[in-house]
Short mmCIF file of C-alpha atoms and ligand atoms in Angstrom, two decimals:
data_model
loop_
_atom_site.label_atom_id
_atom_site.label_comp_id
_atom_site.label_asym_id
_atom_site.label_seq_id
_atom_site.Cartn_x
_atom_site.Cartn_y
_atom_site.Cartn_z
CA MET A 1 -2.33 -23.57 15.55
CA LYS A 2 0.86 -21.73 17.06
CA ILE A 3 1.51 -18.54 15.38
CA THR A 4 4.90 -15.84 15.31
CA ILE A 5 4.44 -12.98 13.13
CA ILE A 6 8.14 -10.92 12.85
CA GLY A 7 6.67 -7.39 12.18
CA GLY A 8 4.23 -5.84 13.96
CA GLY A 9 4.48 -2.19 10.57
CA TYR A 10 1.10 -2.53 8.36
CA VAL A 11 1.28 -6.09 6.66
CA GLY A 12 2.36 -7.72 10.11
CA LEU A 13 0.14 -6.60 12.52
CA VAL A 14 -3.30 -6.68 10.07
CA THR A 15 -2.28 -10.15 9.47
CA GLY A 16 -1.08 -11.33 13.15
CA ALA A 17 -4.79 -9.65 14.45
CA CYS A 18 -6.62 -11.29 11.62
CA PHE A 19 -4.72 -14.36 11.95
CA ALA A 20 -5.83 -13.64 15.68
CA ASP A 21 -9.52 -13.82 14.91
CA THR A 22 -9.61 -16.90 13.13
CA GLY A 23 -9.21 -18.57 16.03
CA HIS A 24 -4.60 -19.61 16.09
CA ASP A 25 -3.03 -18.61 18.59
CA THR A 26 -0.81 -15.40 17.79
CA THR A 27 2.69 -13.82 18.79
CA ILE A 28 4.11 -10.54 16.88
CA ILE A 29 6.81 -9.67 17.40
CA ASP A 30 7.52 -6.26 17.27
CA VAL A 31 11.87 -4.07 17.78
CA ASP A 32 9.56 -1.54 19.09
CA PRO A 33 8.90 -0.30 22.08
CA ALA A 34 6.61 1.55 21.93
CA LYS A 35 5.28 0.10 19.27
CA VAL A 36 5.22 -3.95 21.57
CA ALA A 37 2.71 -2.02 24.54
CA MET A 38 0.23 0.47 22.32
CA ILE A 39 -0.95 -2.65 21.20
CA ASN A 40 -0.49 -5.00 24.45
CA GLU A 41 -3.06 -1.82 24.99
CA LYS A 42 -5.42 -2.40 23.16
CA ARG A 43 -4.85 0.55 20.57
CA ALA A 44 -3.72 -0.13 16.76
CA PRO A 45 -0.30 2.00 16.12
CA ILE A 46 -2.02 2.42 12.46
CA PHE A 47 -5.25 3.74 11.07
CA GLU A 48 -6.95 0.94 9.62
CA PRO A 49 -10.94 0.30 10.00
CA GLY A 50 -11.99 -2.64 11.60
CA LEU A 51 -8.38 -3.38 13.88
CA GLU A 52 -8.55 -1.86 16.47
CA SER A 53 -11.73 -3.30 17.39
CA ILE A 54 -9.97 -6.88 17.04
CA LEU A 55 -7.30 -5.64 18.95
CA LEU A 56 -10.29 -4.91 21.30
CA ARG A 57 -11.72 -9.05 21.34
CA ALA A 58 -8.70 -10.32 20.70
CA ILE A 59 -5.68 -8.72 22.95
CA GLY A 60 -5.31 -11.09 26.40
CA LYS A 61 -6.81 -13.94 24.86
CA ASN A 62 -5.17 -14.93 21.68
CA LEU A 63 -3.23 -12.43 20.75
CA ARG A 64 -0.03 -10.93 22.40
CA ALA A 65 2.91 -8.48 21.12
CA SER A 66 6.32 -9.27 21.60
CA LEU A 67 9.79 -7.43 22.34
CA SER A 68 11.59 -10.78 22.30
CA TYR A 69 11.77 -14.29 19.94
CA ASP A 70 10.86 -16.63 22.89
CA SER A 71 7.78 -17.62 21.44
CA VAL A 72 9.11 -18.57 17.71
CA GLY A 73 10.46 -22.06 18.82
CA THR A 74 7.41 -23.80 19.72
CA SER A 75 5.05 -21.98 17.08
CA ASP A 76 3.47 -24.04 14.08
CA LEU A 77 5.21 -21.00 11.80
CA THR A 78 7.07 -18.03 11.83
CA PHE A 79 5.16 -15.27 9.20
CA ILE A 80 8.10 -12.46 8.53
CA CYS A 81 6.45 -9.71 7.51
CA VAL A 82 8.87 -7.42 7.60
CA GLY A 83 9.14 -4.27 5.88
CA THR A 84 11.31 -4.16 2.31
CA PRO A 85 12.20 -0.75 2.22
CA PRO A 86 13.82 0.49 -1.73
CA ASN A 87 17.83 0.88 -2.23
CA ASP A 88 18.53 3.90 -3.78
CA ASP A 89 18.88 2.63 -7.16
CA GLY A 90 15.20 1.20 -6.58
CA SER A 91 15.80 -2.12 -5.59
CA ALA A 92 14.93 -3.66 -2.47
CA ASN A 93 16.48 -4.21 0.64
CA LEU A 94 16.84 -7.14 2.04
CA SER A 95 18.50 -6.25 5.68
CA TYR A 96 15.35 -6.43 8.25
CA ILE A 97 14.79 -10.28 5.90
CA GLU A 98 18.08 -10.85 6.85
CA SER A 99 17.71 -9.32 10.55
CA ALA A 100 14.77 -10.78 10.81
CA SER A 101 15.87 -14.58 9.76
CA ARG A 102 18.89 -15.11 12.04
CA SER A 103 17.39 -14.31 14.90
CA ILE A 104 13.95 -16.73 14.05
CA GLY A 105 17.24 -18.64 13.15
CA THR A 106 18.64 -18.22 16.78
CA ALA A 107 15.28 -18.65 18.74
CA LEU A 108 14.56 -22.05 16.60
CA GLN A 109 18.11 -23.45 18.00
CA LYS A 110 16.83 -25.47 21.00
CA SER A 111 13.22 -26.42 19.41
CA THR A 112 12.10 -29.59 18.84
CA GLY A 113 9.57 -30.61 16.01
CA PHE A 114 9.07 -29.33 12.83
CA HIS A 115 8.69 -25.42 12.26
CA VAL A 116 7.92 -23.97 8.65
CA VAL A 117 9.17 -20.23 8.19
CA VAL A 118 6.65 -18.24 6.02
CA VAL A 119 7.68 -15.27 4.38
CA LYS A 120 4.97 -12.52 3.63
CA SER A 121 7.16 -9.66 2.67
CA THR A 122 6.98 -8.71 -0.89
CA VAL A 123 10.23 -9.83 -1.91
CA PRO A 124 12.57 -10.42 -5.30
CA PRO A 125 12.04 -13.62 -6.66
CA GLY A 126 15.02 -15.37 -4.76
CA THR A 127 15.00 -13.89 -2.15
CA THR A 128 13.33 -17.02 0.06
CA GLU A 129 15.56 -19.28 -0.87
CA THR A 130 18.46 -17.54 -1.37
CA VAL A 131 18.73 -15.30 1.17
CA VAL A 132 16.33 -16.61 4.11
CA CYS A 133 16.67 -20.56 4.35
CA PRO A 134 20.49 -20.07 4.49
CA ALA A 135 20.82 -17.69 7.35
CA VAL A 136 17.85 -19.23 9.29
CA LEU A 137 19.04 -23.22 8.86
CA ALA A 138 22.73 -21.84 9.15
CA PHE A 139 21.77 -19.84 12.76
CA ALA A 140 19.18 -22.70 14.17
CA HIS A 141 22.34 -24.91 13.70
CA LYS A 142 19.76 -27.06 11.88
CA THR A 143 18.37 -28.98 8.44
CA GLY A 144 15.92 -28.65 6.13
CA ASP A 145 13.67 -32.20 7.32
CA GLU A 146 13.88 -30.31 10.51
CA ILE A 147 12.92 -25.92 9.99
CA ALA A 148 10.85 -26.24 5.92
CA PHE A 149 10.02 -22.52 4.01
CA ALA A 150 7.04 -21.18 2.28
CA MET A 151 6.49 -18.29 0.82
CA ASN A 152 2.68 -16.43 1.18
CA PRO A 153 1.96 -13.61 -0.61
CA GLU A 154 -0.09 -10.63 1.26
CA PHE A 155 -2.47 -8.65 -1.19
CA LEU A 156 -4.24 -6.37 1.16
CA ARG A 157 -5.30 -2.16 0.61
CA GLU A 158 -4.58 -0.16 2.84
CA GLY A 159 -7.55 1.33 4.42
CA ARG A 160 -9.71 -1.66 3.42
CA ALA A 161 -7.39 -4.98 4.36
CA ILE A 162 -9.31 -6.89 7.65
CA GLU A 163 -12.35 -7.25 4.44
CA ASP A 164 -9.19 -8.06 2.21
CA PHE A 165 -8.08 -10.60 4.78
CA ARG A 166 -11.59 -12.25 5.07
CA LYS A 167 -12.18 -12.28 1.97
CA PRO A 168 -8.91 -12.95 -0.72
CA ASP A 169 -9.09 -13.18 -4.04
CA ARG A 170 -6.64 -16.35 -3.64
CA ILE A 171 -4.51 -18.31 -1.91
CA VAL A 172 -1.01 -18.33 -3.09
CA ILE A 173 1.77 -20.80 -0.76
CA GLY A 174 4.84 -21.45 -2.46
CA SER A 175 7.02 -24.07 -0.55
CA SER A 176 9.94 -26.24 -0.26
CA GLN A 177 8.61 -28.69 0.31
CA PRO A 178 4.65 -29.88 0.29
CA ARG A 179 4.93 -30.40 3.93
CA ALA A 180 5.19 -26.32 3.93
CA GLY A 181 2.97 -25.60 1.93
CA ASP A 182 0.64 -28.37 3.59
CA ARG A 183 0.91 -26.25 6.52
CA VAL A 184 0.99 -22.72 5.46
CA ALA A 185 -2.73 -23.99 3.86
CA GLU A 186 -3.88 -25.71 6.85
CA VAL A 187 -4.04 -22.15 8.35
CA TYR A 188 -6.53 -20.45 5.77
CA ARG A 189 -8.49 -23.97 6.45
CA THR A 190 -11.46 -21.86 7.30
CA PHE A 191 -12.27 -20.32 4.21
CA SER A 192 -13.86 -20.12 0.53
CA ALA A 193 -11.09 -18.61 -1.52
CA PRO A 194 -9.09 -20.20 -4.02
CA VAL A 195 -5.49 -22.13 -3.05
CA VAL A 196 -2.08 -22.17 -6.04
CA ARG A 197 -0.22 -23.79 -4.84
CA THR A 198 3.93 -23.12 -6.20
CA GLY A 199 7.55 -22.93 -5.42
CA LEU A 200 8.81 -20.39 -3.62
CA ALA A 201 9.88 -18.31 -6.52
CA ALA A 202 6.29 -18.68 -8.25
CA ALA A 203 5.25 -16.95 -5.25
CA GLU A 204 7.80 -14.65 -4.89
CA MET A 205 7.08 -13.53 -8.83
CA ILE A 206 3.32 -13.32 -8.43
CA LYS A 207 2.74 -10.81 -5.93
CA TYR A 208 5.20 -8.46 -8.17
CA THR A 209 3.75 -9.10 -11.05
CA SER A 210 1.00 -8.93 -9.15
CA ASN A 211 1.36 -5.41 -8.04
CA ALA A 212 3.04 -4.54 -11.56
CA PHE A 213 -0.15 -5.07 -13.25
CA LEU A 214 -1.87 -3.36 -11.81
CA ALA A 215 -0.19 -0.08 -11.95
CA THR A 216 0.19 -0.60 -15.01
CA LYS A 217 -3.91 -0.49 -15.34
CA ILE A 218 -3.04 2.97 -13.86
CA SER A 219 -0.69 4.48 -16.43
CA PHE A 220 -2.95 2.83 -18.59
CA SER A 221 -5.70 4.57 -18.43
CA ASN A 222 -3.47 7.32 -17.26
CA GLU A 223 -1.77 7.66 -20.69
CA ILE A 224 -5.34 7.53 -22.38
CA GLY A 225 -6.93 10.08 -20.26
CA ASN A 226 -4.44 12.69 -21.39
CA ILE A 227 -5.46 11.55 -25.25
CA CYS A 228 -8.67 12.11 -24.36
CA LYS A 229 -8.50 15.36 -22.65
CA ASP A 230 -6.54 16.28 -25.96
CA LEU A 231 -9.91 15.32 -27.71
CA GLY A 232 -11.99 17.13 -25.62
CA ILE A 233 -13.96 12.99 -24.54
CA ASP A 234 -14.30 11.70 -20.77
CA VAL A 235 -12.00 8.99 -19.81
CA TYR A 236 -15.05 8.02 -16.98
CA GLU A 237 -17.22 7.24 -19.40
CA VAL A 238 -14.62 5.46 -22.33
CA MET A 239 -13.17 3.44 -19.84
CA GLU A 240 -16.77 2.42 -18.93
CA GLY A 241 -18.00 1.22 -22.09
CA VAL A 242 -13.80 -0.56 -22.08
CA GLY A 243 -13.96 -2.22 -18.59
CA LEU A 244 -17.21 -4.58 -19.64
CA ASP A 245 -15.86 -6.56 -21.94
CA GLN A 246 -14.85 -9.80 -19.30
CA ARG A 247 -11.61 -9.51 -21.04
CA ILE A 248 -10.56 -6.36 -19.40
CA GLY A 249 -12.75 -6.26 -15.73
CA PRO A 250 -13.35 -2.64 -14.87
CA LYS A 251 -11.49 -2.49 -11.41
CA PHE A 252 -8.38 0.30 -11.51
CA LEU A 253 -8.47 1.80 -14.09
CA ASP A 254 -9.35 5.17 -12.46
CA ALA A 255 -8.14 7.92 -14.39
CA GLY A 256 -6.27 10.37 -12.42
CA ALA A 257 -3.32 12.07 -10.34
CA GLY A 258 -1.23 8.59 -10.30
CA PHE A 259 -0.67 5.86 -8.26
CA GLY A 260 1.16 6.46 -5.13
CA GLY A 261 1.88 4.48 -1.30
CA SER A 262 4.07 2.37 0.22
CA CYS A 263 3.67 -0.81 -2.35
CA PHE A 264 3.50 -0.02 -6.05
CA PRO A 265 5.36 2.72 -7.36
CA LYS A 266 8.38 0.54 -4.68
CA ASP A 267 7.99 -2.96 -6.26
CA VAL A 268 7.13 -1.53 -10.42
CA SER A 269 10.62 -0.25 -9.66
CA SER A 270 12.04 -3.08 -8.27
CA LEU A 271 10.88 -5.77 -10.37
CA SER A 272 12.97 -3.23 -12.83
CA VAL A 273 15.78 -3.47 -11.68
CA LEU A 274 15.33 -7.35 -11.79
CA ALA A 275 14.82 -7.24 -15.60
CA GLY A 276 17.75 -5.09 -16.34
CA ARG A 277 20.11 -8.34 -14.48
CA ALA A 278 17.80 -9.92 -15.70
CA GLY A 279 18.95 -9.13 -18.95
CA VAL A 280 15.37 -8.01 -19.97
CA ASP A 281 14.78 -4.18 -20.79
CA PRO A 282 12.22 -3.12 -19.30
CA LYS A 283 10.20 -1.52 -21.33
CA ILE A 284 6.49 -1.17 -20.52
CA LEU A 285 7.77 -1.12 -17.01
CA ARG A 286 9.83 2.11 -16.87
CA ALA A 287 6.86 3.48 -19.44
CA VAL A 288 4.42 2.78 -15.85
CA LEU A 289 7.22 4.70 -14.37
CA ASP A 290 7.34 7.78 -16.24
CA VAL A 291 3.29 8.21 -16.73
CA ASN A 292 2.90 8.51 -12.90
CA GLU A 293 5.40 10.02 -12.46
CA GLU A 294 4.33 13.72 -15.04
CA GLN A 295 0.57 13.19 -14.09
CA PRO A 296 1.21 15.56 -10.74
CA TYR A 297 3.49 17.86 -13.05
CA ARG A 298 0.28 17.97 -15.20
CA LEU A 299 -2.57 18.84 -12.97
CA VAL A 300 -0.47 21.89 -11.61
CA ALA A 301 -0.16 22.45 -15.39
CA LEU A 302 -2.55 22.64 -15.62
CA LEU A 303 -3.49 24.66 -12.61
CA GLU A 304 -1.43 26.96 -14.06
CA LYS A 305 -3.23 27.48 -17.84
CA LYS A 306 -6.39 28.84 -15.09
CA THR A 307 -4.86 30.75 -13.18
CA GLY A 308 -1.94 32.22 -14.59
CA ASN A 309 1.62 32.60 -13.07
CA LEU A 310 1.08 31.15 -9.18
CA SER A 311 3.06 32.99 -8.17
CA GLY A 312 1.63 34.49 -5.03
CA LYS A 313 -1.35 32.86 -5.48
CA ARG A 314 -3.19 30.93 -2.48
CA ILE A 315 -4.04 27.00 -3.55
CA ALA A 316 -5.91 25.07 -1.88
CA VAL A 317 -4.62 21.17 -1.85
CA LEU A 318 -7.81 18.96 -0.92
CA GLY A 319 -5.73 14.99 0.35
CA LEU A 320 -2.99 14.65 1.08
CA ALA A 321 -2.81 10.47 1.54
CA PHE A 322 -1.98 8.76 -1.51
CA LYS A 323 -5.70 7.05 -0.45
CA ASP A 324 -9.78 7.25 0.96
CA ASN A 325 -9.66 5.41 3.98
CA THR A 326 -5.64 5.82 5.79
CA ASP A 327 -3.12 8.51 7.15
CA ASP A 328 -0.68 7.09 5.86
CA VAL A 329 1.28 10.03 3.08
CA ARG A 330 4.23 7.50 1.31
CA ASP A 331 5.39 8.37 -2.25
CA SER A 332 1.64 10.49 -2.01
CA ARG A 333 1.19 12.30 -5.82
CA SER A 334 0.40 15.46 -3.03
CA ILE A 335 3.70 15.73 -2.60
CA PRO A 336 4.65 15.99 -6.31
CA VAL A 337 2.00 18.70 -6.51
CA ILE A 338 3.15 20.62 -3.50
CA GLN A 339 6.93 20.82 -3.61
CA GLU A 340 5.79 22.36 -7.85
CA LEU A 341 3.63 24.38 -6.36
CA LEU A 342 5.91 25.54 -3.89
CA LYS A 343 8.90 25.94 -6.70
CA LYS A 344 6.83 28.57 -8.63
CA GLY A 345 5.80 30.33 -5.80
CA ALA A 346 1.91 29.67 -4.46
CA ARG A 347 0.81 29.12 -1.86
CA VAL A 348 -0.13 25.75 -0.11
CA ILE A 349 -3.07 25.47 1.85
CA ALA A 350 -3.79 21.76 2.48
CA PHE A 351 -6.35 19.73 3.64
CA ASP A 352 -7.16 16.03 4.51
CA PRO A 353 -9.71 14.44 7.48
CA MET A 354 -6.44 12.49 8.61
CA ALA A 355 -3.11 13.09 6.54
CA GLY A 356 -2.31 16.00 8.10
CA GLN A 357 0.20 14.89 10.83
CA ASN A 358 2.06 13.52 8.47
CA MET A 359 2.08 15.57 5.65
CA GLN A 360 3.39 18.11 8.27
CA LYS A 361 6.17 16.49 8.74
CA ILE A 362 7.52 16.16 4.95
CA PHE A 363 6.21 19.79 4.59
CA PRO A 364 6.20 21.97 7.64
CA ALA A 365 5.60 24.52 6.79
CA ILE A 366 3.41 25.03 4.51
CA GLU A 367 0.00 26.35 6.40
CA TYR A 368 -2.78 23.24 7.22
CA ALA A 369 -6.34 24.02 7.25
CA GLY A 370 -9.02 22.84 9.23
CA SER A 371 -11.23 21.18 7.35
CA ALA A 372 -11.96 21.50 3.21
CA GLY A 373 -14.62 25.03 3.77
CA ASP A 374 -10.75 26.86 5.59
CA ALA A 375 -8.77 25.33 2.97
CA LEU A 376 -11.28 26.82 0.08
CA ASN A 377 -11.11 29.97 2.45
CA GLY A 378 -10.24 32.44 -0.64
CA ALA A 379 -8.20 30.31 -2.40
CA ASP A 380 -7.24 31.25 -6.37
CA GLY A 381 -7.98 27.31 -7.26
CA CYS A 382 -8.04 24.83 -6.23
CA LEU A 383 -6.79 20.45 -6.75
CA VAL A 384 -8.34 17.48 -5.63
CA MET A 385 -6.02 14.92 -3.81
CA THR A 386 -7.20 12.08 -2.41
CA GLU A 387 -10.96 10.31 -3.26
CA TRP A 388 -11.87 11.06 -0.16
CA PRO A 389 -15.59 10.23 -0.11
CA GLU A 390 -16.39 13.07 2.28
CA PHE A 391 -14.91 15.18 -0.07
CA GLY A 392 -17.84 14.40 -3.04
CA ARG A 393 -20.74 15.93 0.05
CA ILE A 394 -17.84 19.44 -0.92
CA ASP A 395 -20.92 22.43 -2.47
CA LYS A 396 -21.57 25.21 -0.69
CA GLU A 397 -18.14 25.92 -0.22
CA PHE A 398 -16.18 26.29 -2.86
CA GLU A 399 -18.08 30.06 -3.04
CA LEU A 400 -15.49 30.66 -0.35
CA MET A 401 -13.26 30.80 -3.36
CA ALA A 402 -11.43 34.27 -3.87
CA HIS A 403 -11.44 32.73 -8.21
CA ARG A 404 -13.32 29.24 -8.70
CA ILE A 405 -10.63 27.00 -10.41
CA VAL A 406 -10.79 23.69 -9.53
CA ILE A 407 -8.84 20.90 -11.15
CA GLU A 408 -9.93 17.50 -9.79
CA GLY A 409 -6.90 14.46 -9.50
CA ARG A 410 -9.46 12.04 -8.81
CA ARG A 411 -12.62 11.96 -9.35
CA ILE A 412 -15.09 12.60 -6.33
CA LEU A 413 -15.89 15.66 -6.70
CA SER A 414 -20.42 15.73 -7.43
CA TRP A 415 -19.89 19.48 -7.73
CA ASN A 416 -20.49 20.27 -10.96
CA GLY A 417 -17.80 23.21 -11.73
CA ALA A 418 -14.26 21.18 -11.89
CA GLU A 419 -12.66 20.72 -14.36
CA GLY A 420 -10.14 16.81 -14.63
CA ILE A 421 -6.79 16.46 -14.94
CA CYS A 422 -8.11 13.50 -17.89
CA TRP A 423 -11.49 14.71 -18.30
C1 UGA B 501 -1.72 -2.38 -3.19
C2 UGA B 501 -2.74 -3.73 -3.89
O1 UGA B 501 -3.82 -3.13 -4.79
C3 UGA B 501 -2.54 -3.94 -3.32
O2 UGA B 501 -3.41 -5.56 -3.30
C4 UGA B 501 -1.17 -4.37 -2.32
O3 UGA B 501 -1.41 -5.48 -1.10
C5 UGA B 501 -0.91 -3.57 -1.73
O4 UGA B 501 -0.72 -2.41 -3.04
C6 UGA B 501 0.72 -4.28 -1.32
O5 UGA B 501 1.43 -4.72 -2.09
O6 UGA B 501 1.01 -4.32 0.03
P1 UGA B 501 -2.75 -0.10 -1.31
O7 UGA B 501 -1.04 0.61 -1.95
O8 UGA B 501 -2.86 -0.46 -0.38
O9 UGA B 501 -2.58 -1.51 -2.32
O10 UGA B 501 -3.09 0.68 -2.58
P2 UGA B 501 -4.09 0.55 -3.43
O11 UGA B 501 -5.77 0.50 -4.13
O12 UGA B 501 -3.86 -0.40 -4.52
O13 UGA B 501 -4.44 1.82 -3.83
C7 UGA B 501 -2.90 2.03 -5.19
C8 UGA B 501 -2.66 3.87 -5.15
O14 UGA B 501 -3.65 3.62 -7.08
C9 UGA B 501 -3.78 4.79 -4.49
O15 UGA B 501 -2.65 6.01 -4.94
C10 UGA B 501 -4.90 4.64 -6.00
O16 UGA B 501 -5.32 5.98 -5.63
C11 UGA B 501 -4.62 4.36 -6.97
N1 UGA B 501 -5.49 4.10 -7.79
C12 UGA B 501 -5.65 3.30 -7.68
C13 UGA B 501 -5.49 4.71 -9.66
O17 UGA B 501 -4.67 5.77 -9.12
N2 UGA B 501 -7.07 4.07 -10.41
C14 UGA B 501 -7.94 3.11 -9.56
O18 UGA B 501 -7.84 2.82 -10.08
C15 UGA B 501 -6.98 2.75 -8.58
#
């Protein structure tokens, strides 16, 4: 099929590349000329394992990036993959969705034939119907007979997105009319995953609910972990026993420093705002966010209990990315940790295999080490903040510390001298 993707950010680029890899003719549209040029030069503007090799295979064949909306008019489907960043009150900012919808409408003015506009961005329930549909139709000067709408949320995890795209647990397709949904289903014809067909708003809600539930699992594990810590119990032993219950499942029960990234914090906040507007007090969602906000401070408090006053102490922070396998530091739990350490007068020496440069934009004044060993050399304490597998191999480097006080915010070390935040 001929597909246009609006937005060459994380979701748009991975989705576009994977659609091309599946055999579809795909154009990715972005407003950033540097990004468009990079993609067309077969270079990935973001780090994602496996992405660049798809660009190498597909660019020049059935994948291209463009600044212009020209391809929309001749495509079978257009996927909206633009960002929905949070407003100050936690609600989702829909301005990129609105402007993409207007541009798609304009591009469809002269087109003939049936076209489907699909929202892939994470949006509050009702957005496709009340924001996207009217804007596209008004700017295209067309009716719902010629253009129909669908909502197809993504469930990709950063760092594992290509693998998640190829082997989804399910494909959710919400649509305004069956033939719009049928056309989206056709795109995924070769996939073996179950397809869930719903209305537009239900598909939008499935995405929010999935992320909110996963975030709830994490905060729940962290609360149990905080209780376990006080009782001298290892929460990982507990969750192993709990997760084997098939009704519960073993995934997303890893206690630690809490969840970060561009999705969970933003989506749970946005859902809380929606709840408020619906007259529902979001007690559980608020607790999920509260527990998450508190974990980084618990980590620093535990470190301080061991090292004494942190003022003037050299503290190594291992891991800056919000999780392993990415250079993304958005809402990383390292950010409040470093802020708190600096507030307490500590000298921070940070190391991350990939995310140092991105964190430098947030904390330009702290020291960045070239390796874990360099960060640990002479340190009075260490906090482990990201589950990078290579941290599991750190051993002799801990001997370089002035005082061997190591607190894990993620369970990753095999060295047995560390203490965990919840274990
Ligand atoms: C998340 C969802 O997992 C994806 O399904 C979804 O598509 C994506 O958001 C999105 O909405 O775009 P992502 O943010 O890439 O994906 O990362 P996750 O692997 O889910 O991890 C999120 C955070 O939770 C990380 O900080 C991670 O360290 C933390 N986490 C995860 C825990 O603290 N404990 C766990 O057991 C699992």
